[in-house]
Coordinates of C-alpha atoms in Angstrom, one line a residue:
M1 CA -48.2 -61.0 -3.4
S2 CA -48.2 -62.5 -7.0
K3 CA -45.5 -61.5 -9.5
R4 CA -48.1 -59.6 -11.5
N5 CA -49.1 -57.5 -8.6
I6 CA -45.4 -56.7 -7.9
V7 CA -44.9 -55.6 -11.5
W8 CA -48.0 -53.3 -11.3
A9 CA -46.7 -51.9 -8.0
V10 CA -43.4 -51.0 -9.5
V11 CA -45.1 -49.4 -12.5
I12 CA -47.3 -47.3 -10.3
I13 CA -44.3 -46.2 -8.1
G14 CA -42.4 -45.3 -11.3
I15 CA -45.3 -43.2 -12.7
A16 CA -45.7 -41.4 -9.3
F17 CA -41.9 -40.7 -9.3
F18 CA -42.0 -39.1 -12.8
V19 CA -45.2 -37.2 -12.0
Y20 CA -43.3 -35.8 -8.9
L21 CA -40.4 -34.8 -11.1
G22 CA -42.7 -33.1 -13.5
I23 CA -44.5 -31.2 -10.7
N24 CA -41.1 -30.2 -9.1
K25 CA -39.8 -29.0 -12.5
E26 CA -43.0 -27.0 -13.0
S27 CA -42.5 -25.4 -9.6
T28 CA -39.1 -24.1 -10.5
S29 CA -39.9 -23.0 -14.0
Y30 CA -41.4 -19.5 -14.3
E31 CA -42.5 -17.5 -17.4
G32 CA -40.1 -14.7 -18.2
I33 CA -37.5 -16.1 -15.8
A34 CA -34.3 -18.0 -16.7
S35 CA -32.4 -20.1 -14.2
G36 CA -29.1 -21.9 -13.8
N37 CA -27.2 -23.9 -11.2
G38 CA -24.2 -22.6 -9.4
R39 CA -22.3 -22.3 -6.1
I40 CA -21.7 -19.3 -3.9
E41 CA -18.2 -17.9 -4.5
A42 CA -16.2 -15.0 -3.2
V43 CA -13.0 -13.2 -4.3
E44 CA -10.0 -15.0 -2.9
I45 CA -7.1 -13.0 -1.4
N46 CA -3.7 -14.4 -0.9
V47 CA -2.0 -12.6 2.1
A48 CA 1.7 -12.7 1.4
T49 CA 4.9 -11.3 3.0
K50 CA 6.7 -8.3 1.6
V51 CA 9.9 -9.2 3.4
A52 CA 11.7 -12.6 3.7
G53 CA 12.2 -14.2 7.0
R54 CA 11.1 -16.8 9.6
L55 CA 7.4 -16.9 10.4
D56 CA 7.1 -16.0 14.1
N57 CA 3.4 -16.2 14.8
V58 CA 0.1 -17.0 13.1
W59 CA -2.9 -15.7 15.0
V60 CA -5.8 -17.1 12.9
E61 CA -7.2 -20.5 12.1
E62 CA -9.0 -21.8 9.0
G63 CA -12.6 -20.8 9.0
Q64 CA -12.1 -17.8 11.3
F65 CA -13.9 -14.6 10.5
V66 CA -11.6 -11.5 10.4
L67 CA -12.2 -7.8 10.1
T68 CA -10.2 -5.3 8.1
G69 CA -6.9 -4.5 10.0
D70 CA -7.0 -7.6 12.2
K71 CA -3.6 -9.2 12.8
L72 CA -3.1 -12.4 10.9
A73 CA 0.6 -13.3 11.2
K74 CA 4.0 -11.9 12.0
I75 CA 7.5 -12.4 10.5
D76 CA 10.4 -12.4 13.0
T77 CA 11.9 -8.9 13.2
T78 CA 15.0 -9.5 15.4
T79 CA 17.5 -8.7 12.7
L80 CA 15.5 -5.7 11.4
E81 CA 15.3 -4.3 15.0
A82 CA 19.1 -4.7 15.4
E83 CA 19.6 -2.8 12.1
L84 CA 17.2 -0.1 13.3
H85 CA 19.0 0.4 16.5
Q86 CA 22.3 0.6 14.7
T87 CA 21.0 3.1 12.2
Q88 CA 19.4 5.2 15.0
A89 CA 22.9 5.4 16.6
V90 CA 24.4 6.6 13.3
F91 CA 21.6 9.2 12.9
K92 CA 22.4 10.5 16.4
Q93 CA 26.1 10.8 15.5
T94 CA 25.2 12.7 12.3
Q95 CA 23.1 15.1 14.4
N96 CA 26.0 15.8 16.7
A97 CA 28.2 16.3 13.6
I98 CA 25.7 18.8 12.3
N99 CA 25.7 20.7 15.5
T100 CA 29.5 20.8 15.6
A101 CA 29.7 21.9 12.0
K102 CA 27.2 24.7 12.7
S103 CA 29.3 25.9 15.6
Q104 CA 32.3 25.9 13.3
V105 CA 30.5 28.0 10.7
N106 CA 29.5 30.5 13.4
Q107 CA 33.0 30.6 14.8
R108 CA 34.6 31.1 11.4
R109 CA 32.1 33.9 10.6
A110 CA 32.9 35.6 13.8
E111 CA 36.6 35.4 12.9
K112 CA 35.8 36.9 9.5
D113 CA 34.0 39.8 11.2
A114 CA 37.0 40.4 13.4
A115 CA 39.4 40.3 10.5
Q116 CA 37.2 42.8 8.6
A117 CA 37.3 45.1 11.6
L118 CA 41.1 44.7 11.8
L119 CA 41.3 45.5 8.1
K120 CA 39.5 48.8 8.6
Q121 CA 41.9 49.6 11.4
R122 CA 44.9 48.8 9.3
E123 CA 43.5 50.9 6.4
S124 CA 43.0 53.8 8.7
E125 CA 46.6 53.5 10.0
L126 CA 47.8 53.3 6.4
D127 CA 45.8 56.5 5.5
L128 CA 47.4 58.3 8.5
A129 CA 50.8 57.1 7.6
K130 CA 50.5 58.4 4.0
K131 CA 49.2 61.8 5.3
R132 CA 52.2 62.1 7.7
L133 CA 54.6 61.1 4.9
A134 CA 53.2 63.9 2.7
R135 CA 53.6 66.5 5.5
V136 CA 57.2 65.2 6.3
Q137 CA 58.1 65.4 2.6
S138 CA 56.8 69.0 2.4
L139 CA 58.7 70.1 5.5
S140 CA 61.8 68.2 4.4
Q141 CA 61.9 70.2 1.2
Q142 CA 61.7 73.4 3.3
G143 CA 64.6 72.1 5.4
S144 CA 62.4 71.8 8.5
M145 CA 62.7 67.9 8.7
S146 CA 65.7 65.8 8.8
A147 CA 66.4 62.9 6.4
Q148 CA 65.9 60.4 9.2
E149 CA 62.4 61.7 9.9
L150 CA 61.6 61.3 6.2
D151 CA 62.9 57.8 6.2
D152 CA 60.8 56.9 9.3
A153 CA 57.7 58.3 7.7
K154 CA 58.3 56.2 4.5
A155 CA 58.9 53.1 6.6
A156 CA 55.7 53.7 8.5
V157 CA 53.7 53.7 5.2
V158 CA 55.3 50.5 4.1
S159 CA 54.6 48.9 7.4
A160 CA 51.0 50.0 7.3
E161 CA 50.6 48.6 3.7
S162 CA 52.0 45.3 5.0
A163 CA 49.5 45.3 7.8
V164 CA 46.6 46.0 5.4
A165 CA 47.7 43.1 3.2
A166 CA 48.0 40.8 6.2
A167 CA 44.4 41.7 7.3
K168 CA 43.1 41.0 3.8
S169 CA 44.9 37.7 3.8
Q170 CA 43.3 36.8 7.1
I171 CA 39.9 37.6 5.7
A172 CA 40.5 35.3 2.8
S173 CA 41.6 32.6 5.2
T174 CA 38.5 32.9 7.3
E175 CA 36.3 32.8 4.2
A176 CA 38.0 29.6 3.2
A177 CA 37.4 28.2 6.7
I178 CA 33.7 29.2 6.5
T179 CA 33.4 27.4 3.1
T180 CA 35.0 24.3 4.6
A181 CA 32.8 24.4 7.7
I182 CA 29.6 24.8 5.5
S183 CA 30.7 21.9 3.4
Q184 CA 31.2 19.8 6.6
R185 CA 27.8 20.8 7.8
E186 CA 26.1 19.9 4.5
E187 CA 27.9 16.6 4.5
A188 CA 26.7 15.9 8.0
E189 CA 23.2 16.9 7.0
S190 CA 23.3 14.5 3.9
A191 CA 24.5 11.7 6.2
A192 CA 21.6 12.5 8.6
Q193 CA 19.1 12.4 5.7
A194 CA 20.5 9.1 4.5
A195 CA 20.3 7.6 8.1
K196 CA 16.8 8.9 8.5
A197 CA 15.7 7.4 5.2
T198 CA 17.2 4.1 6.3
I199 CA 15.4 4.3 9.6
E200 CA 12.1 4.9 7.8
R201 CA 12.8 2.0 5.4
I202 CA 13.6 -0.4 8.2
Q203 CA 10.6 0.7 10.2
I204 CA 8.3 0.1 7.2
Q205 CA 9.8 -3.4 6.8
I206 CA 9.1 -4.0 10.5
D207 CA 5.6 -2.8 10.1
D208 CA 5.1 -4.9 7.0
S209 CA 6.3 -7.9 9.0
T210 CA 2.9 -7.9 10.7
L211 CA 0.4 -9.1 8.2
L212 CA -3.0 -7.5 8.5
S213 CA -6.3 -8.5 7.0
P214 CA -7.0 -6.3 3.9
R215 CA -10.8 -7.0 3.9
D216 CA -13.6 -8.3 6.1
G217 CA -13.6 -12.0 5.3
R218 CA -13.0 -15.6 6.3
V219 CA -9.8 -17.5 6.4
Q220 CA -9.8 -20.4 4.0
Y221 CA -6.3 -21.8 4.4
V222 CA -3.3 -21.2 6.6
V223 CA -0.6 -21.9 4.1
S224 CA 2.5 -21.4 6.3
R225 CA 3.1 -22.2 9.9
P226 CA 5.3 -20.7 12.6
G227 CA 9.0 -21.6 12.3
E228 CA 8.9 -21.8 8.5
V229 CA 11.3 -19.6 6.5
I230 CA 9.5 -17.9 3.6
G231 CA 10.7 -15.7 0.9
S232 CA 9.5 -12.3 -0.2
G233 CA 6.0 -12.7 -1.6
G234 CA 5.5 -16.0 0.1
R235 CA 1.8 -16.8 0.9
V236 CA 0.9 -17.1 4.5
V237 CA -2.9 -17.0 4.6
N238 CA -5.6 -17.5 1.9
M239 CA -8.9 -15.8 2.7
V240 CA -12.1 -14.8 0.9
D241 CA -13.5 -11.3 0.7
L242 CA -17.0 -11.6 2.0
S243 CA -17.9 -8.1 0.7
D244 CA -17.6 -9.5 -2.9
V245 CA -19.8 -12.6 -3.1
Y246 CA -21.4 -14.0 -6.2
M247 CA -22.7 -17.0 -8.0
T248 CA -21.5 -18.2 -11.4
F249 CA -23.9 -20.1 -13.6
F250 CA -24.5 -20.8 -17.3
L251 CA -27.3 -19.8 -19.7
P252 CA -28.0 -20.9 -23.3
T253 CA -27.7 -18.7 -26.3
Q254 CA -31.4 -18.1 -26.7
T255 CA -31.6 -16.7 -23.2
I256 CA -28.4 -14.7 -23.0
G257 CA -29.8 -12.1 -25.4
K258 CA -32.7 -11.4 -23.1
I259 CA -30.6 -10.3 -20.1
S260 CA -28.1 -7.6 -19.5
V261 CA -25.6 -6.4 -16.8
G262 CA -27.7 -5.1 -13.9
S263 CA -30.6 -7.5 -14.5
E264 CA -32.3 -8.6 -11.3
V265 CA -31.5 -12.1 -9.9
R266 CA -32.9 -14.2 -7.1
I267 CA -30.6 -16.8 -5.6
V268 CA -32.1 -19.8 -3.8
L269 CA -29.6 -22.0 -1.9
D270 CA -30.1 -25.7 -1.3
A271 CA -29.3 -25.1 2.3
L272 CA -31.7 -22.2 2.7
P273 CA -34.6 -23.0 0.3
D274 CA -37.0 -20.6 2.1
Y275 CA -34.8 -17.5 1.4
R276 CA -34.6 -15.6 -1.9
I277 CA -31.4 -13.7 -1.9
P278 CA -31.5 -10.6 -4.2
A279 CA -28.6 -10.0 -6.6
N280 CA -27.8 -8.4 -9.9
I281 CA -26.0 -9.6 -13.0
S282 CA -22.4 -8.2 -12.8
F283 CA -20.8 -10.1 -15.7
I284 CA -21.8 -11.8 -18.9
S285 CA -19.1 -13.6 -20.9
D286 CA -18.9 -12.6 -24.6
V287 CA -17.6 -16.1 -25.5
A288 CA -19.7 -19.2 -25.6
Q289 CA -18.2 -22.4 -24.1
F290 CA -19.1 -25.9 -23.2
T291 CA -20.3 -25.9 -19.6
P292 CA -18.3 -27.7 -16.9
K293 CA -19.1 -30.9 -15.1
T294 CA -20.9 -28.9 -12.3
V295 CA -23.9 -28.5 -14.6
E296 CA -26.3 -31.3 -13.7
T297 CA -27.1 -33.2 -16.9
Q298 CA -24.8 -34.4 -19.7
E299 CA -27.3 -33.0 -22.2
E300 CA -26.7 -29.5 -20.8
R301 CA -23.0 -30.0 -20.7
E302 CA -22.9 -30.7 -24.4
K303 CA -24.5 -27.4 -25.2
L304 CA -22.6 -24.1 -25.8
M305 CA -23.4 -21.8 -23.0
F306 CA -22.5 -18.4 -21.7
R307 CA -20.9 -17.9 -18.3
V308 CA -22.9 -15.4 -16.1
R309 CA -22.1 -13.9 -12.7
A310 CA -24.7 -12.6 -10.3
S311 CA -23.3 -10.5 -7.4
I312 CA -25.0 -10.1 -4.1
D313 CA -25.5 -6.5 -3.0
K314 CA -22.6 -5.3 -0.8
K315 CA -24.9 -3.5 1.7
L316 CA -26.9 -6.7 2.2
L317 CA -23.6 -8.6 2.7
E318 CA -22.4 -6.1 5.3
Q319 CA -25.5 -6.8 7.4
H320 CA -24.9 -10.6 7.4
L321 CA -21.1 -10.9 7.0
E322 CA -20.6 -13.6 9.7
R323 CA -23.4 -15.7 8.2
V324 CA -22.0 -15.7 4.6
K325 CA -20.7 -19.1 3.5
T326 CA -19.0 -19.9 0.3
G327 CA -19.3 -23.1 -1.6
L328 CA -23.1 -23.6 -1.0
P329 CA -24.9 -24.9 -4.1
G330 CA -28.1 -23.3 -5.4
V331 CA -30.1 -21.9 -8.3
A332 CA -29.9 -18.4 -9.7
Y333 CA -33.2 -17.1 -11.2
V334 CA -32.8 -14.2 -13.7
K335 CA -35.6 -11.8 -14.6
L336 CA -35.5 -11.5 -18.4
D337 CA -35.8 -8.1 -20.2
G338 CA -39.5 -7.1 -20.3
Q339 CA -40.4 -9.0 -17.2
D340 CA -41.9 -6.5 -14.7
S341 CA -42.3 -8.4 -11.5
W342 CA -41.2 -11.5 -9.7
P343 CA -43.5 -14.5 -9.2
I344 CA -44.8 -14.7 -5.6
E345 CA -42.5 -17.7 -5.0
L346 CA -39.4 -15.6 -5.9
Q347 CA -40.2 -12.4 -4.1
S348 CA -37.6 -11.7 -1.4
E349 CA -38.1 -10.3 2.0
L350 CA -34.5 -9.1 2.0
D351 CA -35.2 -6.4 -0.6

């Protein structure tokens, strides 16, 4: 083949290539539709410990799909369990102390009842002694009673008064004993409440030592491994919430005014070009910026653009959770305000 023919062949191939690019560009450009490149992303969740300790087990691997409540990892709880057993023993002691104090209160109250009954008896005896003294005094004045009998009657009154005073003193003593017993009971009850609160706190710490998945999602990274000692708040697993999946892309100023939050979107992934994934605009930045290097051409990167987020419907995600993959590149097509329907090429069978 002559050099001239080779040159013509190169020219024809070049023209064909540019024609192909033009056709391809036309095929992805639709009237009333804006588009931007992006990647599928999801909300990241760092699963961290609430208590410090040595990591005992990690039950998941990177890339594993997990459901809400699945066990991810566990901190060693040997020390906490020992503290729990010790506090449970203290709580049992306080319960015994409460029962003893209650018995003491009941006993002291019974003693008070007996003292009050004795007081009534002594008061009756005093009343009789006073009445007898009055009769003896009357008869003594008439000469019917001797001086000795009068003295005995007076002594009986004094003795009865002393007995009444002693009975009252005994009642006061039993009341003081009741107050002391009640105080001991309340002290034991307070100690029991403190021990119970400590048991609950330790049990919560033991429960928190088992890390559970907060969402349905996929494990991205296992940050810590068994045997490592990590502090409170230390990350163990990084995962993505597959119920909150979106694509972030950029649109120019002249386009951003023609869309709004809630506008319909179709996402076409490079890995799944035959599927149009329905989504809606969930965020539009109010600040223009230079687009990042992920935008395909340098010309586009030099323009001021607005960051836009298109979120995939949660119900649709729930139907295909295990198939959701983050990081996949693709194109987001946005229906501009006033556009009634999608072109046939962007109509989705997933609606």
